[in-house]
Amino acid sequence: MSVETGARDPRRDPEALLRHVEAVERAERRGQLKIFLGYASGVGKSFKLFDEGRRRHARGEDVVVAAAQPDSPPDVLQAIAGLDVIPTLTVAGVPVIDVAAILARRPRVCLVDGLAYDNPPGSRHAKRFEDIEELLASGISVLTSVNLEYIAEQQEFVRSVLGTTKTETVPQEFIDRADEVVVVDAPTDGAGISAPQLSLLRQRALLLTADVVDRQLEAYLRLNGIESAWGTQERILVCMTPRANAAKMLASGRRNADRFHGELRAIYVTQENLTPEDRLALARNITLARAQQAQVETLEGRDPIRTILAYARAHGITQIFVGHNLRRTWRSRLGGTPLDRLIRDAEGIDVRVFPQ
Amino acid sequence: VTPDRQDARRGRLKVFLGYAAGVGKTYQMLTEAQDLRRQGVDVVVGYFEPHGRRETIALTEGLESVPRRTIEYRGSRFEEMDTDAILARHPQVAVVDEFAHTNVPGSERLKRWEDVHVLLDAGIDVLTTVNVQHLESLNDQIWSSTGIRVRETIPDWVLKQADEVVMIDLTPRALLNRLERGVVYPTERARRALENFFKEPTLVALRELAMRQAAHAIETRLPEETAEWSDLAAPEAERERVLLVLTANPSSAALIRRGRGVADYLRAECLAVYVSKSADLGHLPPAERDALERHLNFARALQIETRILQGGHVAETIVNFARLNGVTQIFVTRQKSSALRAWFASAFVQRLVTLARDMQVTVVADRSARRERNGA
């Protein structure tokens, strides 16, 4: 069975295996990064962070505090009390973590409360997350904390909810690369933020963390050669043909993906002997799919149904959207009804048939 | 206590949602109970499961507990929450661990969540704990991926009705460490737990599901005016109505769970029908009738309106009903018990699709089949 879907079996791909081995070796040398993500101030991220530091210290790990927030509440101060502190340097009134002192001290774990700081000009790095990057690279693990509103890619959302944005931000990619992300979902009165605003921020923080977790799960399953079967996130696949009413399927796919906070993909399996009109229609459909922010791919495969299903399995699809006229499109060549086969063989995946 | 205006108010339900034993749900709940007590709120522990965890037990100190009641069943004695005693005590807030617990036979109510509803009806606020895998809509998904059929389930609407759902997060790695150190369970039980439910990818997946459920719970509570600027307010024309086509086939249970779940996310109404040759189910063989009754009851328990339609031509009857009731999506199962059945099912779907020109037809996945193939 050879199906060209672009998905590779990591067990049989020496390059992927090598990359994996290298990644593992790198991970062994690198420190571990753990981020406590909150949706607003006052949810207790700092306490969680220092409390974990305190517990690790109690279990014999070498833990130091590299940065705490000014005016920490009593429970935080109590958690910090028994820990070594490497004070921040104050440069132009800004607290900067003392990377050189930490590297000289070489602790196992370093606590940095507050991730999104810009360092003043002339500092070792322009951003605090770059300081952390250097600590990680030198093998020191870091526990740190950040609020949703300080993530660069979330600024548009934050503006829509709060009407303001932050200038000192951390790229989403830094969060994505963390070994562990913990969402701190405790209630807060939110100092001047209304309950609905807090709800929206909470929801976004949970979904953002869920996406990070989903990518970690996917990576794990892929590495272990396990077919992605959990379906923790809804993933919709729209199958386009030249004559399908793709506009309706794509619009519905977009709406459904949004409601599920899921993913939308659209594929086309190439066919021979397309008429010029078909080609035009197909180009139009692909444009439509891009406009709906679907991930669009064109696949090759002699057996379209098998190609669609192989792609769906490789990408953890939970729902396949097809047009009713799928029957007509491929029947002549295969002498059966492709829709039947798709429904019969799409084990574990819902098939939604659209009228055309 | 004379019923005054305060008693007419329904209690508030707050749920501490987790993804496994040991993530700290009960710990967090008791911490909050202690905070309330310090603020002068009248809090009692209605039910608490210590599991021998020292740090958690310490948190009950100073909190009044309502003694449990003992129920005899088949010569053994079981302890359950004493709902009547809590009602008589009538605190402002009751702490009730393990929301999804099934009561021992002989108890007044089948499920603990039903006891909690009695407390809420009496105006008592309740703090409770539950793990995401107990949600009915996730039952098949969890079965297909772990091989574990969770028996103690709660209908999703029960969680949806909670006033507040808070996600208690701990990373799987931290949880596994706690388990290995014997914090969660005494060691022998820990070893067995590690072998079954507590595999890292399983925990990662459950954790993700819990986050998505907590996010979903927030979304369903957003006020309408907020909904508008978060893209939730769909125009009336886009409102979906989902129709589930039930049969006596066991796959109907998965159809009901999935259909209900999809309808919830789409904020759609959900209906279920069975097409019968005669007005009642009397003509069916007893086993088939029982299965069908079970499915209809199950659908109703998940707050799905059910109907038995009479008609000879199944597909025609369904599509006519769907059209009259403004249905936008029809959900059917895929039955694969035999080649002949599969052929009929496929012919039925084709017929439905041909007739329902103005609707979408979804063939719901047979997730158990996938599980067998994976052989896990």
Coordinates of C-alpha atoms in Angstrom, one line a residue, chain A:
Chain A
M1 CA 0.0 0.0 0.0
S2 CA 1.6 3.2 -1.0
V3 CA -0.2 6.4 -0.3
E4 CA 1.4 9.7 -0.9
T5 CA 0.2 12.0 1.9
G6 CA 3.3 13.6 3.0
A7 CA 3.0 11.9 6.4
R8 CA 6.1 9.9 7.3
D9 CA 6.3 7.0 9.7
P10 CA 8.9 8.1 12.2
R11 CA 9.8 4.5 13.0
R12 CA 11.0 4.0 9.5
D13 CA 12.4 7.4 8.7
P14 CA 16.1 7.4 9.7
E15 CA 16.3 11.2 9.4
A16 CA 13.4 11.6 11.8
L17 CA 15.0 9.1 14.2
L18 CA 18.3 11.0 14.1
R19 CA 16.5 14.3 14.7
H20 CA 14.8 12.6 17.7
V21 CA 18.0 11.3 19.1
E22 CA 19.6 14.8 18.7
A23 CA 16.6 16.4 20.4
V24 CA 16.8 14.0 23.3
E25 CA 20.5 14.7 23.7
R26 CA 19.9 18.4 23.6
A27 CA 17.1 18.1 26.1
E28 CA 19.4 16.2 28.5
R29 CA 21.9 19.0 28.4
R30 CA 19.4 21.8 28.5
G31 CA 17.5 22.9 31.6
Q32 CA 13.8 22.3 31.8
L33 CA 11.5 25.2 31.4
K34 CA 8.2 25.3 33.3
I35 CA 5.8 28.2 32.9
F36 CA 2.9 29.1 35.1
L37 CA 0.3 30.8 32.9
G38 CA -2.4 33.0 34.5
Y39 CA -5.2 34.9 32.9
A40 CA -5.0 38.0 35.1
S41 CA -3.0 39.3 38.0
G42 CA -4.0 38.0 41.4
V43 CA -4.7 34.4 40.5
G44 CA -1.8 33.2 42.6
K45 CA 0.8 32.3 39.9
S46 CA 3.6 33.6 42.1
F47 CA 2.6 31.5 45.0
K48 CA 2.3 28.4 42.9
L49 CA 5.8 29.1 41.4
F50 CA 7.5 29.7 44.8
D51 CA 5.6 27.0 46.5
E52 CA 6.9 24.5 44.0
G53 CA 10.4 25.9 44.5
R54 CA 10.0 25.5 48.2
R55 CA 8.9 21.9 47.9
R56 CA 11.7 21.0 45.5
H57 CA 14.2 22.6 47.9
A58 CA 12.7 20.5 50.7
R59 CA 13.3 17.4 48.6
G60 CA 17.0 18.3 48.2
E61 CA 17.1 20.2 44.9
D62 CA 19.4 23.2 44.7
V63 CA 16.9 26.0 44.1
V64 CA 17.5 29.8 43.9
V65 CA 15.3 32.8 43.5
A66 CA 16.4 34.9 40.6
A67 CA 13.5 37.4 40.5
A68 CA 10.5 38.1 42.7
Q69 CA 7.7 40.7 42.2
P70 CA 7.9 43.8 44.3
D71 CA 5.3 43.9 47.0
S72 CA 4.8 40.1 47.2
P73 CA 2.0 39.0 49.4
P74 CA 2.8 37.3 52.8
D75 CA 2.2 33.7 51.5
V76 CA 4.7 34.3 48.7
L77 CA 7.3 35.8 51.1
Q78 CA 6.8 32.8 53.4
A79 CA 7.5 30.4 50.5
I80 CA 10.6 32.3 49.5
A81 CA 11.9 32.5 53.1
G82 CA 14.0 29.4 53.1
L83 CA 15.5 29.8 49.6
D84 CA 18.7 31.4 48.4
V85 CA 18.1 34.6 46.6
I86 CA 20.3 36.1 43.9
P87 CA 19.1 39.7 43.9
T88 CA 18.1 41.4 40.6
L89 CA 20.3 44.2 39.4
T90 CA 18.5 47.5 39.1
V91 CA 19.5 49.2 35.9
A92 CA 17.8 52.5 35.1
G93 CA 15.1 51.6 37.6
V94 CA 14.4 48.3 35.9
P95 CA 15.0 44.9 37.7
V96 CA 17.3 42.8 35.6
I97 CA 18.1 39.2 36.6
D98 CA 21.8 38.7 37.3
V99 CA 22.6 36.1 34.7
A100 CA 26.4 36.2 35.4
A101 CA 25.8 35.6 39.1
I102 CA 23.4 32.7 38.5
L103 CA 25.8 31.1 36.0
A104 CA 28.6 31.4 38.6
R105 CA 26.4 29.9 41.3
R106 CA 25.1 27.1 39.0
P107 CA 21.9 26.1 40.8
R108 CA 19.8 23.2 39.5
V109 CA 16.6 25.2 39.4
C110 CA 16.1 29.0 39.1
L111 CA 12.8 30.8 40.0
V112 CA 11.9 33.8 37.9
D113 CA 8.6 35.4 38.8
G114 CA 7.6 37.5 35.8
L115 CA 8.7 36.6 32.3
A116 CA 7.7 39.6 30.3
Y117 CA 10.3 42.2 31.1
D118 CA 12.3 44.4 28.7
N119 CA 15.9 44.9 29.9
P120 CA 17.3 48.4 29.6
P121 CA 19.6 49.2 26.7
G122 CA 23.2 47.9 27.3
S123 CA 22.0 44.8 29.2
R124 CA 23.3 41.3 28.4
H125 CA 20.0 40.6 26.5
A126 CA 17.2 42.9 25.4
K127 CA 14.5 40.7 26.9
R128 CA 14.2 38.7 30.1
F129 CA 13.1 35.6 28.2
E130 CA 16.4 35.7 26.4
D131 CA 18.2 35.7 29.8
I132 CA 16.2 32.6 30.6
E133 CA 17.1 31.1 27.3
E134 CA 20.8 31.4 28.2
L135 CA 20.2 29.8 31.6
L136 CA 18.4 26.9 30.0
A137 CA 21.1 26.5 27.4
S138 CA 23.7 26.2 30.2
G139 CA 21.7 23.4 31.8
I140 CA 19.8 25.3 34.6
S141 CA 16.1 24.6 34.9
V142 CA 13.8 27.6 35.1
L143 CA 10.3 28.0 36.7
T144 CA 8.7 31.2 35.6
S145 CA 5.3 32.9 35.4
V146 CA 3.5 35.0 32.9
N147 CA 0.0 36.4 32.3
L148 CA -1.9 35.9 29.0
E149 CA -2.0 39.6 28.3
Y150 CA 1.8 39.7 28.0
I151 CA 2.0 37.2 25.1
A152 CA 2.8 39.1 21.8
E153 CA 0.4 37.1 19.6
Q154 CA -2.5 37.7 22.0
Q155 CA -2.3 41.5 21.8
E156 CA -5.2 41.8 19.3
F157 CA -7.4 39.6 21.5
V158 CA -6.3 41.5 24.6
R159 CA -7.1 44.8 23.0
S160 CA -10.6 43.5 22.0
V161 CA -11.3 42.5 25.6
L162 CA -9.5 45.1 27.7
G163 CA -9.1 48.0 25.2
T164 CA -5.4 48.2 26.0
T165 CA -2.2 46.3 25.0
K166 CA 1.1 45.7 26.6
T167 CA 4.4 46.8 25.2
E168 CA 6.6 44.4 27.0
T169 CA 5.7 41.0 25.6
V170 CA 6.9 37.4 25.2
P171 CA 6.6 35.6 21.9
Q172 CA 4.1 32.7 21.8
E173 CA 6.8 30.5 20.4
F174 CA 8.7 30.7 23.7
I175 CA 5.6 29.4 25.6
D176 CA 5.2 26.7 23.0
R177 CA 8.7 25.5 23.5
A178 CA 8.3 25.1 27.3
D179 CA 8.7 21.6 28.6
E180 CA 5.6 22.2 30.9
V181 CA 2.9 24.8 31.0
V182 CA 0.6 25.0 34.0
V183 CA -2.6 27.0 33.8
V184 CA -3.5 28.8 37.0
D185 CA -7.3 29.0 36.8
A186 CA -8.1 30.3 40.3
P187 CA -10.7 33.0 40.8
T188 CA -9.7 36.7 41.2
D189 CA -11.6 39.9 41.8
G190 CA -9.4 41.2 38.9
A191 CA -8.8 44.8 40.1
G192 CA -10.9 46.9 37.8
I193 CA -11.6 44.2 35.2
S194 CA -15.3 43.1 34.8
A195 CA -16.5 39.6 35.3
P196 CA -17.2 39.0 31.6
Q197 CA -13.8 40.3 30.6
L198 CA -12.2 38.0 33.2
S199 CA -14.2 35.1 31.7
L200 CA -12.9 35.8 28.2
L201 CA -9.3 36.0 29.4
R202 CA -9.8 32.8 31.4
Q203 CA -11.2 31.0 28.5
R204 CA -8.4 32.1 26.2
A205 CA -5.7 31.1 28.8
L206 CA -7.3 27.6 29.0
L207 CA -7.5 27.1 25.2
L208 CA -4.0 28.4 24.7
T209 CA -2.6 25.9 27.2
A210 CA -4.8 23.2 25.7
D211 CA -3.2 23.9 22.3
V212 CA 0.3 23.7 23.8
V213 CA -0.7 20.4 25.5
D214 CA -2.2 19.1 22.2
R215 CA 1.1 19.7 20.3
Q216 CA 3.0 17.9 23.1
L217 CA 0.6 15.0 22.9
E218 CA 0.9 14.8 19.1
A219 CA 4.7 14.9 19.3
Y220 CA 4.7 12.1 21.8
L221 CA 2.3 9.9 19.8
R222 CA 4.2 10.5 16.6
L223 CA 7.5 9.7 18.2
N224 CA 6.2 6.5 19.5
G225 CA 4.6 5.5 16.2
I226 CA 1.1 5.7 17.7
E227 CA -1.7 6.6 15.3
S228 CA -3.1 9.9 16.6
A229 CA -6.4 8.6 17.9
W230 CA -7.3 10.7 20.9
G231 CA -9.4 13.3 19.2
T232 CA -8.9 15.7 22.1
Q233 CA -9.2 18.6 19.6
E234 CA -11.8 18.6 16.8
R235 CA -10.2 18.7 13.4
I236 CA -12.3 19.1 10.4
L237 CA -11.3 18.1 6.9
V238 CA -13.2 19.5 3.9
C239 CA -12.8 17.4 0.8
M240 CA -12.9 19.5 -2.3
T241 CA -13.7 18.5 -5.9
P242 CA -14.0 20.8 -8.9
R243 CA -17.8 20.5 -8.9
A244 CA -18.4 20.4 -5.1
N245 CA -20.2 23.4 -3.6
A246 CA -17.1 24.0 -1.5
A247 CA -18.2 27.4 -0.4
K248 CA -20.9 26.0 1.8
M249 CA -18.8 23.2 3.2
L250 CA -15.9 25.6 4.0
A251 CA -18.2 28.2 5.6
S252 CA -19.7 25.4 7.7
G253 CA -16.3 24.0 8.4
R254 CA -15.0 27.3 9.6
R255 CA -18.0 27.9 11.9
N256 CA -17.8 24.4 13.4
A257 CA -14.0 24.7 13.8
D258 CA -14.5 28.0 15.6
R259 CA -17.2 26.7 17.9
F260 CA -15.0 23.7 18.8
H261 CA -11.9 25.9 19.0
G262 CA -10.5 23.3 16.6
E263 CA -8.7 23.2 13.3
L264 CA -9.8 23.4 9.7
R265 CA -8.1 21.7 6.8
A266 CA -9.1 21.4 3.2
I267 CA -7.7 19.0 0.6
Y268 CA -8.0 18.2 -3.0
V269 CA -7.0 14.9 -4.5
T270 CA -5.7 15.5 -8.0
Q271 CA -7.5 13.9 -10.9
E272 CA -6.5 13.4 -14.5
N273 CA -8.3 14.9 -17.5
L274 CA -9.7 18.0 -15.8
T275 CA -11.5 20.2 -18.2
P276 CA -10.5 23.9 -18.3
E277 CA -13.8 24.8 -16.5
D278 CA -13.0 22.2 -13.8
R279 CA -9.5 23.7 -13.3
L280 CA -11.0 27.1 -12.9
A281 CA -13.6 25.9 -10.4
L282 CA -10.9 24.1 -8.4
A283 CA -8.7 27.2 -8.3
R284 CA -11.7 29.1 -7.1
N285 CA -12.4 26.6 -4.3
I286 CA -8.8 26.6 -3.2
T287 CA -8.9 30.4 -2.9
L288 CA -12.1 30.1 -0.9
A289 CA -10.5 27.6 1.4
R290 CA -7.6 29.9 2.0
A291 CA -10.0 32.8 2.7
Q292 CA -11.6 30.6 5.4
Q293 CA -8.1 30.2 6.9
A294 CA -8.1 26.5 6.2
Q295 CA -4.8 24.7 5.8
V296 CA -5.0 23.7 2.1
E297 CA -3.2 20.8 0.5
T298 CA -3.3 19.1 -2.8
L299 CA -2.6 15.4 -2.7
E300 CA -1.8 12.7 -5.2
G301 CA -3.1 9.2 -5.1
R302 CA -4.6 6.8 -7.5
D303 CA -7.3 5.9 -5.0
P304 CA -8.9 9.1 -3.8
I305 CA -10.8 7.6 -0.9
R306 CA -7.7 5.8 0.4
T307 CA -5.7 9.0 0.0
I308 CA -8.3 11.1 1.9
L309 CA -8.4 8.5 4.8
A310 CA -4.6 8.2 5.1
Y311 CA -4.3 12.0 5.3
A312 CA -7.2 12.1 7.8
R313 CA -5.5 9.5 10.0
A314 CA -2.1 11.2 9.8
H315 CA -3.6 14.5 10.9
G316 CA -5.9 13.3 13.6
I317 CA -9.0 14.4 11.8
T318 CA -12.3 13.9 13.7
Q319 CA -14.8 15.0 11.1
I320 CA -14.7 14.7 7.3
F321 CA -16.9 17.0 5.2
V322 CA -17.8 15.7 1.7
G323 CA -20.3 16.8 -0.9
H324 CA -23.1 14.5 -1.9
N325 CA -21.9 14.5 -5.5
L326 CA -18.7 12.7 -4.4
R327 CA -20.6 9.7 -5.7
R328 CA -20.7 11.0 -9.2
T329 CA -17.2 12.4 -9.3
W330 CA -15.2 9.2 -8.9
R331 CA -17.7 6.5 -9.7
S332 CA -16.9 6.0 -13.3
R333 CA -13.3 5.1 -12.5
L334 CA -13.8 2.9 -9.5
G335 CA -17.1 1.3 -10.5
G336 CA -18.5 1.7 -7.0
T337 CA -19.8 4.5 -4.9
P338 CA -16.9 6.2 -3.2
L339 CA -19.2 7.7 -0.6
D340 CA -20.1 4.2 0.6
R341 CA -16.4 3.3 0.9
L342 CA -15.6 6.5 2.7
I343 CA -18.3 5.9 5.2
R344 CA -17.5 2.3 5.6
D345 CA -13.7 2.8 6.0
A346 CA -13.7 6.0 8.0
E347 CA -13.5 4.2 11.4
G348 CA -13.3 6.6 14.2
I349 CA -14.1 9.6 12.1
D350 CA -17.5 11.2 11.6
V351 CA -18.5 11.7 7.9
R352 CA -20.7 14.7 7.2
V353 CA -22.4 14.7 3.8
F354 CA -23.4 18.0 2.3
P355 CA -26.2 18.4 -0.2
Q356 CA -25.0 19.8 -3.5

